[in-house]
Backbone as a chain_set.jsonl record, in Angstrom:
{"seq": "MMAFATGKRFMRPTLKYWTFLFTIIAIIFAVLLGSFAGSWFSLTPDEQSMVRGMFSKLAPFPFLGGLALVMILGTMVSLLFRYYIIPVLLLAEKARLITTVNPAYRIAPSGARELVYLTEVINDSAEAYQKLQNEVDEQIRSAKNELHEERNRLAALMAELPSGVLVCNISGQILLYNHQAQ", "coords": {"N": [[-130.231, -95.272, -27.946], [-130.362, -98.748, -27.613], [-130.443, -101.241, -30.09], [-131.593, -104.405, -30.549], [-130.995, -106.61, -32.81], [-132.024, -109.439, -33.507], [-133.809, -110.883, -34.871], [-135.918, -111.765, -33.42], [-138.729, -110.64, -31.541], [-138.293, -108.498, -28.989], [-139.067, -106.873, -25.918], [-138.145, -103.53, -25.539], [-135.238, -102.743, -23.591], [-135.376, -100.413, -21.934], [-138.119, -99.904, -21.758], [-138.935, -102.286, -20.578], [-137.606, -102.014, -18.138], [-138.869, -99.722, -16.939], [-141.506, -100.648, -16.83], [-141.251, -102.832, -15.1], [-140.315, -101.486, -12.788], [-142.45, -99.659, -12.205], [-144.462, -101.511, -11.738], [-143.551, -102.74, -9.392], [-143.661, -100.51, -7.662], [-146.427, -99.993, -7.714], [-147.394, -102.363, -6.555], [-146.276, -102.244, -3.978], [-147.495, -99.913, -2.88], [-150.164, -100.66, -3.157], [-150.324, -102.785, -1.375], [-149.795, -101.385, 1.006], [-152.02, -99.581, 1.095], [-154.078, -101.465, 1.088], [-153.559, -102.724, 3.499], [-154.068, -100.582, 5.26], [-156.819, -100.202, 4.693], [-157.878, -102.709, 5.401], [-157.24, -102.739, 8.12], [-158.697, -100.495, 8.967], [-161.394, -101.204, 8.489], [-161.658, -103.244, 10.257], [-161.886, -102.101, 12.68], [-163.884, -100.881, 15.413], [-166.621, -98.474, 15.452], [-166.044, -96.545, 17.467], [-163.291, -96.896, 17.8], [-162.454, -96.222, 15.242], [-163.043, -93.46, 15.186], [-161.224, -92.569, 17.087], [-158.789, -93.234, 15.809], [-158.963, -91.552, 13.584], [-158.406, -89.099, 14.709], [-155.735, -89.429, 15.295], [-154.624, -89.861, 12.84], [-153.124, -88.056, 11.227], [-150.721, -88.094, 12.524], [-149.925, -90.765, 12.441], [-150.076, -91.737, 9.76], [-147.944, -90.741, 7.973], [-145.638, -92.34, 8.43], [-145.851, -95.139, 7.484], [-146.081, -94.527, 4.747], [-143.703, -93.139, 4.248], [-141.958, -95.213, 4.794], [-142.738, -96.896, 2.718], [-141.922, -95.33, 0.522], [-139.148, -95.349, 0.971], [-138.674, -98.058, 0.639], [-139.393, -98.289, -2.06], [-137.352, -96.741, -3.197], [-135.067, -98.244, -2.505], [-135.631, -100.729, -3.775], [-135.884, -99.763, -6.385], [-133.256, -98.947, -6.9], [-132.018, -101.435, -6.764], [-133.256, -102.718, -8.932], [-132.315, -101.106, -11.001], [-129.564, -101.685, -10.85], [-129.691, -104.416, -11.419], [-130.579, -104.357, -14.107], [-128.483, -102.885, -15.263], [-126.163, -104.456, -14.815], [-126.827, -107.07, -15.512], [-129.22, -107.661, -17.22], [-129.11, -105.923, -19.584], [-126.326, -106.3, -20.342], [-126.482, -109.082, -20.923], [-128.178, -109.168, -23.148], [-126.6, -107.699, -24.964], [-124.391, -109.388, -25.057], [-125.491, -111.67, -26.245], [-126.058, -110.62, -28.77], [-123.466, -110.035, -29.697], [-122.335, -112.585, -29.656], [-123.805, -113.78, -31.666], [-122.774, -112.358, -33.791], [-120.226, -113.467, -33.981], [-120.82, -116.093, -34.823], [-122.136, -115.731, -37.239], [-121.034, -113.692, -38.935], [-118.302, -112.85, -38.408], [-115.959, -114.923, -37.531], [-113.537, -114.494, -36.27], [-113.866, -112.522, -34.434], [-113.758, -111.412, -31.058], [-115.259, -111.2, -27.855], [-115.23, -108.501, -25.63], [-114.872, -108.814, -22.192], [-117.403, -107.812, -19.876], [-119.565, -106.383, -17.352], [-121.261, -108.205, -14.758], [-119.517, -110.617, -12.645], [-120.331, -113.23, -13.304], [-121.207, -112.895, -15.91], [-118.852, -112.095, -17.119], [-117.426, -114.463, -16.905], [-119.076, -116.099, -18.509], [-118.66, -114.786, -20.937], [-115.957, -115.386, -21.34], [-116.173, -118.153, -21.73], [-117.695, -118.195, -24.077], [-115.874, -116.926, -25.803], [-113.785, -118.828, -25.735], [-115.114, -120.98, -26.93], [-115.589, -119.839, -29.429], [-112.988, -119.608, -30.312], [-112.264, -122.327, -30.534], [-114.13, -123.062, -32.494], [-113.283, -121.474, -34.656], [-110.714, -122.539, -35.022], [-111.342, -125.172, -35.741], [-112.769, -124.655, -38.081], [-110.702, -123.543, -39.642], [-109.03, -125.797, -39.843], [-110.68, -127.533, -41.317], [-110.924, -126.047, -43.689], [-108.241, -126.13, -44.491], [-107.909, -128.889, -44.928], [-109.657, -129.205, -47.067], [-108.379, -127.6, -49.007], [-105.989, -129.041, -49.234], [-106.94, -131.523, -50.18], [-107.971, -130.689, -52.666], [-105.616, -129.852, -53.911], [-104.211, -132.315, -54.027], [-105.971, -133.745, -55.67], [-105.76, -132.247, -58.021], [-103.058, -132.704, -58.636], [-103.123, -135.49, -59.045], [-104.794, -135.613, -61.241], [-103.23, -134.292, -63.138], [-101.106, -136.121, -63.289], [-102.465, -138.352, -64.299], [-103.285, -137.308, -66.747], [-100.785, -136.912, -67.951], [-99.881, -139.556, -68.069], [-101.829, -140.645, -69.738], [-101.261, -139.287, -72.079], [-98.941, -140.504, -72.915], [-99.703, -143.022, -73.729], [-100.017, -145.403, -76.398], [-102.408, -145.919, -77.72], [-105.789, -144.646, -78.279], [-107.586, -143.165, -75.598], [-110.494, -142.736, -73.652], [-112.019, -141.131, -70.905], [-114.887, -141.44, -69.094], [-117.818, -140.347, -67.296], [-120.542, -141.725, -65.275], [-122.805, -140.78, -66.539], [-122.055, -140.658, -69.129], [-120.599, -138.535, -70.008], [-117.684, -137.092, -71.386], [-114.697, -136.955, -69.672], [-111.878, -136.966, -69.688], [-109.46, -137.261, -72.285], [-107.009, -138.602, -74.563], [-104.457, -137.566, -76.928], [-104.439, -139.322, -79.108], [-107.052, -140.335, -79.05], [-108.482, -138.167, -79.796]], "CA": [[-131.051, -96.431, -27.652], [-129.812, -99.977, -28.163], [-131.347, -102.038, -30.905], [-131.149, -105.781, -30.544], [-131.497, -107.155, -34.066], [-131.804, -110.876, -33.507], [-134.881, -111.519, -35.602], [-137.019, -112.02, -32.49], [-139.3, -109.407, -30.999], [-138.093, -108.324, -27.564], [-139.438, -105.576, -25.374], [-136.944, -102.707, -25.354], [-134.807, -102.792, -22.191], [-135.853, -99.271, -21.144], [-139.545, -100.128, -21.501], [-138.991, -103.381, -19.606], [-137.15, -101.448, -16.866], [-139.906, -98.871, -16.351], [-142.657, -101.498, -16.525], [-140.893, -103.575, -13.897], [-140.24, -100.555, -11.658], [-143.79, -99.173, -11.863], [-145.203, -102.642, -11.168], [-143.103, -102.863, -8.0], [-144.221, -99.365, -6.921], [-147.875, -100.214, -7.578], [-147.626, -103.452, -5.604], [-145.941, -101.769, -2.621], [-148.524, -99.002, -2.376], [-151.424, -101.399, -3.057], [-150.261, -103.523, -0.11], [-149.96, -100.398, 2.089], [-153.412, -99.128, 1.145], [-154.891, -102.617, 1.489], [-153.363, -102.91, 4.946], [-154.834, -99.527, 5.929], [-158.255, -100.464, 4.538], [-158.214, -103.867, 6.231], [-157.195, -102.323, 9.527], [-159.781, -99.533, 9.207], [-162.686, -101.878, 8.547], [-161.704, -104.184, 11.391], [-162.073, -101.312, 13.91], [-165.253, -100.493, 15.787], [-166.807, -97.049, 15.191], [-165.324, -95.74, 18.471], [-161.858, -96.978, 17.486], [-162.242, -95.458, 14.005], [-163.013, -92.028, 15.506], [-159.972, -92.315, 17.783], [-157.708, -93.292, 14.805], [-159.08, -90.33, 12.77], [-157.722, -88.03, 15.436], [-154.282, -89.668, 15.267], [-154.243, -90.206, 11.473], [-152.067, -87.166, 10.718], [-149.458, -88.472, 13.168], [-149.579, -92.156, 12.119], [-150.055, -92.02, 8.315], [-146.714, -90.51, 7.211], [-144.587, -93.342, 8.623], [-145.932, -96.229, 6.494], [-145.82, -94.032, 3.394], [-142.26, -92.886, 4.161], [-141.354, -96.551, 4.676], [-143.013, -97.346, 1.348], [-141.023, -94.591, -0.378], [-137.794, -95.873, 1.175], [-138.662, -99.367, -0.008], [-139.383, -98.044, -3.512], [-136.008, -96.273, -3.579], [-134.152, -99.378, -2.398], [-135.938, -101.671, -4.849], [-135.554, -99.094, -7.647], [-131.802, -99.044, -7.053], [-131.691, -102.833, -7.068], [-133.697, -102.987, -10.299], [-131.359, -100.426, -11.885], [-128.334, -102.487, -10.865], [-130.0, -105.651, -12.133], [-130.594, -104.081, -15.544], [-127.168, -102.409, -15.7], [-125.124, -105.478, -14.747], [-127.247, -108.39, -15.98], [-130.161, -107.731, -18.345], [-128.566, -105.285, -20.788], [-125.144, -107.022, -20.817], [-126.855, -110.375, -21.511], [-128.673, -108.896, -24.501], [-125.44, -107.333, -25.78], [-123.585, -110.592, -25.214], [-126.169, -112.501, -27.251], [-125.876, -109.972, -30.069], [-122.063, -110.197, -30.087], [-122.121, -114.008, -29.943], [-124.379, -114.001, -32.997], [-121.807, -111.774, -34.725], [-119.154, -114.457, -34.149], [-121.282, -117.275, -35.559], [-122.696, -115.445, -38.558], [-120.302, -112.757, -39.786], [-116.87, -112.725, -38.184], [-115.515, -115.91, -36.55], [-112.321, -114.029, -35.586], [-114.244, -111.514, -33.435], [-113.821, -111.858, -29.674], [-116.058, -110.29, -27.042], [-114.549, -107.928, -24.463], [-115.67, -109.102, -20.992], [-117.94, -106.686, -19.111], [-120.731, -106.727, -16.557], [-121.043, -108.938, -13.515], [-118.53, -111.706, -12.739], [-120.922, -114.365, -14.004], [-121.227, -112.579, -17.337], [-117.454, -112.125, -17.571], [-117.123, -115.886, -17.064], [-119.806, -116.547, -19.694], [-117.962, -114.21, -22.087], [-114.748, -116.187, -21.539], [-116.595, -119.434, -22.295], [-118.076, -117.936, -25.472], [-114.637, -116.67, -26.552], [-113.101, -120.114, -25.89], [-115.869, -121.733, -27.937], [-115.337, -119.196, -30.728], [-111.615, -119.983, -30.679], [-112.325, -123.719, -30.984], [-114.887, -123.047, -33.75], [-112.428, -120.923, -35.707], [-109.643, -123.509, -35.26], [-111.954, -126.273, -36.485], [-113.071, -124.154, -39.426], [-109.425, -123.435, -40.352], [-108.585, -127.151, -40.15], [-111.517, -128.035, -42.411], [-110.505, -125.328, -44.894], [-106.923, -126.653, -44.872], [-108.127, -130.223, -45.485], [-110.271, -129.029, -48.392], [-107.31, -127.132, -49.903], [-105.064, -130.151, -49.441], [-107.607, -132.494, -51.048], [-108.034, -130.108, -54.01], [-104.263, -129.917, -54.479], [-103.936, -133.722, -54.349], [-106.791, -134.093, -56.827], [-105.163, -131.58, -59.184], [-101.832, -133.439, -58.958], [-103.522, -136.793, -59.596], [-105.348, -135.374, -62.581], [-102.09, -134.007, -64.017], [-100.39, -137.392, -63.516], [-103.285, -139.169, -65.194], [-103.217, -136.707, -68.083], [-99.447, -137.199, -68.493], [-99.862, -140.986, -68.376], [-102.67, -140.882, -70.927], [-100.593, -138.725, -73.25], [-97.884, -141.443, -73.298], [-100.269, -144.274, -74.222], [-100.018, -145.429, -77.858], [-103.762, -145.98, -78.281], [-106.702, -143.612, -77.808], [-108.273, -143.47, -74.337], [-111.513, -141.79, -73.192], [-112.497, -141.342, -69.534], [-116.259, -140.906, -69.017], [-118.524, -140.584, -66.034], [-121.693, -142.625, -65.395], [-123.764, -140.187, -67.468], [-121.527, -140.721, -70.491], [-119.863, -137.321, -70.36], [-116.245, -137.313, -71.506], [-113.962, -136.175, -68.699], [-110.496, -136.892, -70.171], [-109.104, -138.05, -73.468], [-105.631, -138.315, -74.983], [-104.32, -137.029, -78.285], [-104.803, -140.351, -80.076], [-108.527, -140.466, -79.064], [-109.038, -136.961, -80.414]], "C": [[-130.452, -97.652, -28.328], [-130.877, -100.703, -28.962], [-130.799, -103.452, -30.954], [-131.786, -106.466, -31.741], [-131.202, -108.643, -34.136], [-132.893, -111.604, -34.285], [-136.076, -111.84, -34.711], [-137.476, -110.696, -31.912], [-139.134, -109.407, -29.479], [-138.622, -106.963, -27.169], [-138.143, -104.79, -25.159], [-136.549, -102.712, -23.884], [-135.31, -101.617, -21.355], [-137.335, -99.43, -20.804], [-139.73, -101.233, -20.463], [-138.615, -102.879, -18.212], [-138.272, -100.656, -16.201], [-141.161, -99.668, -16.015], [-142.421, -102.258, -15.225], [-140.915, -102.675, -12.667], [-141.628, -100.057, -11.246], [-144.666, -100.297, -11.294], [-144.836, -102.833, -9.706], [-143.706, -101.742, -7.152], [-145.717, -99.572, -6.679], [-148.168, -101.299, -6.554], [-147.361, -102.987, -4.172], [-147.059, -100.888, -2.076], [-149.897, -99.663, -2.321], [-151.457, -102.199, -1.753], [-150.44, -102.566, 1.067], [-151.417, -99.955, 2.217], [-154.353, -100.253, 1.556], [-154.775, -102.884, 2.974], [-154.138, -101.864, 5.732], [-156.332, -99.818, 5.872], [-158.686, -101.637, 5.414], [-158.23, -103.517, 7.703], [-158.385, -101.429, 9.861], [-161.117, -100.252, 9.377], [-162.772, -102.911, 9.67], [-161.92, -103.454, 12.724], [-163.558, -101.049, 14.158], [-165.402, -98.996, 15.509], [-166.094, -96.157, 16.209], [-163.825, -95.729, 18.184], [-161.532, -96.189, 16.217], [-162.177, -93.967, 14.294], [-161.73, -91.676, 16.246], [-158.8, -92.302, 16.783], [-157.763, -92.065, 13.908], [-158.339, -89.179, 13.417], [-156.204, -88.189, 15.376], [-153.759, -89.911, 13.846], [-153.09, -89.349, 10.969], [-150.713, -87.499, 11.341], [-148.997, -89.864, 12.742], [-149.344, -92.384, 10.616], [-148.718, -91.783, 7.635], [-145.691, -91.647, 7.312], [-144.696, -94.535, 7.665], [-145.637, -95.741, 5.07], [-144.341, -93.677, 3.209], [-141.503, -94.214, 4.055], [-141.551, -97.118, 3.282], [-142.11, -96.651, 0.344], [-139.579, -95.074, -0.248], [-137.653, -97.236, 0.507], [-138.627, -99.239, -1.525], [-137.995, -97.611, -3.963], [-135.003, -97.426, -3.536], [-134.374, -100.364, -3.538], [-135.639, -101.069, -6.232], [-134.059, -99.15, -7.932], [-131.398, -100.464, -7.422], [-132.107, -103.207, -8.491], [-132.745, -102.329, -11.298], [-130.061, -101.213, -11.989], [-128.535, -103.798, -11.615], [-129.961, -105.432, -13.644], [-129.206, -103.69, -16.051], [-126.147, -103.534, -15.777], [-125.536, -106.852, -15.265], [-128.082, -108.327, -17.264], [-129.559, -107.163, -19.628], [-127.279, -105.973, -21.25], [-125.459, -108.394, -21.42], [-127.359, -110.181, -22.934], [-127.527, -108.516, -25.446], [-124.553, -108.545, -26.056], [-124.189, -111.52, -26.27], [-125.964, -111.932, -28.648], [-124.443, -110.168, -30.575], [-121.738, -111.656, -30.393], [-122.677, -114.358, -31.315], [-123.443, -113.448, -34.079], [-120.68, -112.769, -35.011], [-119.615, -115.601, -35.047], [-121.777, -116.977, -36.959], [-121.785, -114.638, -39.476], [-118.793, -112.872, -39.644], [-116.402, -113.725, -37.123], [-114.266, -115.485, -35.783], [-112.637, -112.999, -34.493], [-114.281, -112.139, -32.049], [-114.491, -110.772, -28.837], [-115.228, -109.804, -25.857], [-115.421, -108.182, -23.233], [-116.131, -107.819, -20.29], [-119.164, -107.168, -18.34], [-120.337, -107.457, -15.285], [-120.059, -110.092, -13.73], [-119.07, -112.903, -13.509], [-120.943, -114.13, -15.513], [-119.822, -112.53, -17.92], [-117.039, -113.578, -17.811], [-117.811, -116.44, -18.315], [-119.136, -116.023, -20.964], [-116.687, -115.001, -22.384], [-115.082, -117.541, -22.166], [-116.977, -119.26, -23.762], [-116.834, -117.701, -26.322], [-113.84, -117.956, -26.756], [-113.788, -120.972, -26.951], [-115.642, -121.157, -29.332], [-113.938, -119.543, -31.232], [-111.583, -121.412, -31.229], [-113.048, -123.823, -32.322], [-114.01, -122.55, -34.9], [-111.292, -121.895, -36.05], [-110.166, -124.672, -36.092], [-112.25, -125.857, -37.919], [-111.792, -124.026, -40.258], [-108.884, -124.809, -40.734], [-109.375, -127.741, -41.313], [-111.127, -127.36, -43.724], [-109.166, -125.844, -45.402], [-107.055, -128.045, -45.484], [-108.743, -130.144, -46.874], [-109.223, -128.574, -49.397], [-106.349, -128.263, -50.242], [-105.666, -131.193, -50.387], [-107.697, -131.975, -52.478], [-106.674, -130.16, -54.689], [-103.9, -131.343, -54.882], [-104.714, -134.156, -55.584], [-106.203, -133.487, -58.099], [-103.878, -132.309, -59.616], [-102.141, -134.785, -59.591], [-104.042, -136.635, -61.018], [-104.223, -135.084, -63.578], [-101.294, -135.275, -64.315], [-101.143, -138.276, -64.494], [-103.229, -138.623, -66.616], [-101.866, -136.992, -68.733], [-99.33, -138.666, -68.882], [-100.64, -141.28, -69.654], [-102.008, -140.35, -72.189], [-99.525, -139.679, -73.785], [-98.422, -142.743, -73.873], [-100.337, -144.256, -75.751], [-101.422, -145.469, -78.471], [-104.642, -144.898, -77.651], [-107.445, -144.06, -76.55], [-109.254, -142.342, -74.037], [-111.886, -142.156, -71.754], [-113.84, -140.644, -69.43], [-116.822, -141.143, -67.62], [-119.726, -141.478, -66.3], [-122.705, -142.1, -66.408], [-123.281, -140.207, -68.905], [-120.804, -139.457, -70.914], [-118.371, -137.627, -70.37], [-115.532, -136.367, -70.547], [-112.517, -135.952, -69.149], [-110.346, -137.684, -71.459], [-107.69, -137.684, -73.859], [-105.635, -137.882, -76.451], [-104.743, -138.048, -79.347], [-106.333, -140.497, -80.176], [-109.176, -139.275, -79.764], [-109.207, -137.196, -81.891]], "O": [[-130.073, -97.59, -29.497], [-132.043, -100.772, -28.572], [-129.657, -103.664, -31.36], [-132.954, -106.854, -31.704], [-130.227, -109.055, -34.763], [-132.887, -112.834, -34.344], [-137.15, -112.16, -35.222], [-136.698, -109.748, -31.808], [-139.751, -110.206, -28.773], [-138.629, -106.024, -27.965], [-137.161, -105.333, -24.654], [-137.419, -102.689, -23.014], [-135.638, -101.798, -20.182], [-137.753, -99.125, -19.687], [-140.579, -101.128, -19.578], [-139.232, -103.27, -17.221], [-138.593, -100.89, -15.036], [-141.815, -99.388, -15.01], [-143.294, -102.314, -14.36], [-141.463, -103.045, -11.629], [-141.946, -100.038, -10.057], [-145.525, -100.04, -10.45], [-145.71, -103.063, -8.87], [-144.205, -101.991, -6.055], [-146.21, -99.352, -5.573], [-149.102, -101.163, -5.764], [-148.128, -103.299, -3.261], [-147.519, -101.084, -0.951], [-150.727, -99.261, -1.506], [-152.498, -102.281, -1.101], [-151.151, -102.884, 2.021], [-151.978, -99.953, 3.313], [-155.316, -100.025, 2.288], [-155.757, -103.225, 3.634], [-154.784, -102.178, 6.732], [-157.032, -99.697, 6.877], [-159.718, -101.579, 6.083], [-159.117, -103.938, 8.445], [-159.008, -101.583, 10.912], [-161.88, -99.949, 10.294], [-163.859, -103.393, 9.987], [-162.112, -104.087, 13.762], [-164.366, -101.003, 13.231], [-164.393, -98.31, 15.345], [-165.585, -95.1, 15.835], [-163.167, -94.695, 18.306], [-160.474, -95.566, 16.119], [-161.345, -93.268, 13.715], [-161.195, -90.584, 16.053], [-157.913, -91.455, 16.892], [-156.714, -91.57, 13.498], [-157.711, -88.375, 12.729], [-155.472, -87.2, 15.404], [-152.564, -90.146, 13.669], [-152.168, -89.87, 10.341], [-149.672, -87.215, 10.748], [-147.794, -90.119, 12.688], [-148.469, -93.173, 10.256], [-148.362, -92.574, 6.762], [-144.949, -91.886, 6.359], [-143.683, -94.911, 7.076], [-145.018, -96.456, 4.282], [-143.787, -93.891, 2.131], [-140.526, -94.32, 3.313], [-140.65, -97.745, 2.726], [-141.59, -97.284, -0.575], [-138.87, -95.192, -1.248], [-136.632, -97.529, -0.115], [-137.92, -99.986, -2.2], [-137.513, -98.063, -5.001], [-134.179, -97.563, -4.44], [-133.421, -100.787, -4.193], [-135.197, -101.775, -7.138], [-133.645, -99.375, -9.07], [-130.544, -100.673, -8.283], [-131.386, -103.932, -9.177], [-132.407, -102.924, -12.321], [-129.52, -101.39, -13.08], [-127.656, -104.238, -12.356], [-129.377, -106.231, -14.376], [-128.795, -104.107, -17.134], [-125.342, -103.57, -16.708], [-124.68, -107.719, -15.442], [-127.684, -108.887, -18.286], [-129.506, -107.852, -20.647], [-127.134, -106.218, -22.447], [-124.767, -108.827, -22.342], [-127.003, -110.948, -23.829], [-127.492, -108.961, -26.593], [-124.03, -108.703, -27.159], [-123.468, -112.087, -27.091], [-125.724, -112.677, -29.598], [-124.237, -110.438, -31.758], [-120.949, -111.936, -31.296], [-122.08, -115.15, -32.045], [-123.341, -114.022, -35.164], [-120.234, -112.896, -36.151], [-118.877, -116.029, -35.934], [-121.836, -117.881, -37.793], [-121.768, -114.878, -40.683], [-118.08, -112.98, -40.642], [-116.441, -113.413, -35.933], [-113.965, -116.064, -34.739], [-111.755, -112.645, -33.711], [-114.771, -113.255, -31.875], [-114.31, -109.579, -29.083], [-114.599, -110.603, -25.163], [-116.592, -107.804, -23.226], [-115.362, -106.871, -20.131], [-119.726, -108.223, -18.637], [-119.21, -107.333, -14.804], [-119.802, -110.492, -14.866], [-118.34, -113.523, -14.283], [-120.724, -115.053, -16.297], [-119.619, -112.881, -19.082], [-116.379, -113.883, -18.804], [-117.193, -117.17, -19.091], [-119.055, -116.741, -21.96], [-116.372, -115.257, -23.546], [-114.355, -118.019, -23.036], [-116.62, -120.091, -24.598], [-116.74, -118.214, -27.437], [-113.273, -118.163, -27.829], [-113.126, -121.613, -27.767], [-115.518, -121.904, -30.303], [-113.732, -119.745, -32.428], [-110.958, -121.677, -32.255], [-112.63, -124.586, -33.194], [-113.999, -123.136, -35.982], [-110.944, -122.06, -37.219], [-109.512, -125.107, -37.039], [-112.011, -126.617, -38.857], [-111.79, -124.36, -41.443], [-108.338, -124.976, -41.825], [-108.8, -128.378, -42.196], [-111.012, -128.024, -44.754], [-108.972, -125.98, -46.61], [-106.376, -128.349, -46.465], [-108.392, -130.925, -47.758], [-109.169, -129.091, -50.513], [-105.945, -128.423, -51.394], [-104.986, -131.687, -51.286], [-107.516, -132.748, -53.419], [-106.571, -130.467, -55.877], [-103.343, -131.56, -55.958], [-104.179, -134.854, -56.445], [-106.156, -134.147, -59.138], [-103.641, -132.506, -60.808], [-101.496, -135.181, -60.562], [-103.746, -137.453, -61.889], [-104.249, -135.56, -64.712], [-100.856, -135.489, -65.446], [-100.555, -138.872, -65.397], [-103.136, -139.387, -67.576], [-101.8, -137.282, -69.927], [-98.743, -138.987, -69.915], [-100.201, -142.036, -70.521], [-102.187, -140.922, -73.265], [-99.233, -139.668, -74.981], [-97.655, -143.507, -74.459], [-100.672, -143.23, -76.344], [-101.597, -145.087, -79.628], [-104.29, -144.312, -76.627], [-107.88, -145.208, -76.458], [-108.92, -141.162, -74.145], [-112.048, -143.33, -71.424], [-113.948, -139.437, -69.642], [-116.365, -142.011, -66.876], [-119.915, -141.941, -67.425], [-123.39, -142.885, -67.064], [-124.018, -139.814, -69.81], [-120.431, -139.326, -72.08], [-117.857, -138.321, -69.493], [-115.725, -135.152, -70.591], [-111.992, -134.849, -69.0], [-111.047, -138.673, -71.674], [-107.212, -136.596, -73.537], [-106.675, -137.842, -77.109], [-105.333, -137.681, -80.364], [-106.856, -140.755, -81.26], [-110.297, -139.377, -80.263], [-109.662, -136.307, -82.61]]}, "num_chains": 1, "name": "protein.A"}
């Protein structure tokens, strides 16, 4: 059984599938029975007695048609869940993996063509996100290196000064001082 841990409460796909399928079956047979009841009550008593005699010959065909319709719609619902609903839920879970845990992860395309296209778009976005993140990390490293070099230059300059020098921040904390100031 698949568990979709996204922090939101979703109905399990299997429960959603069976609920959807049984609702379709109930609607089909409710329409059939409603049609029979409506037809029956619109007949005169003489017509009702004539239909009673032919009921065993007439009744199986609408119900067989209903069963065929249930099988066709059941197959379509199964295909819908197999190629769209479940892959969309998996795709959402994998996309969350990229944004929260592993930016280098890429999703293998699967499912219907539309979902394969969506997967490609998500992978392209993840690639751009990772590239941007790497650029930001590189800029931070570069800025830290430049700051370290500047600090070393300042310390070397201060060491060469003949008088004592203190460098403080706004709060009055001493940040740098030379040997003469010590």
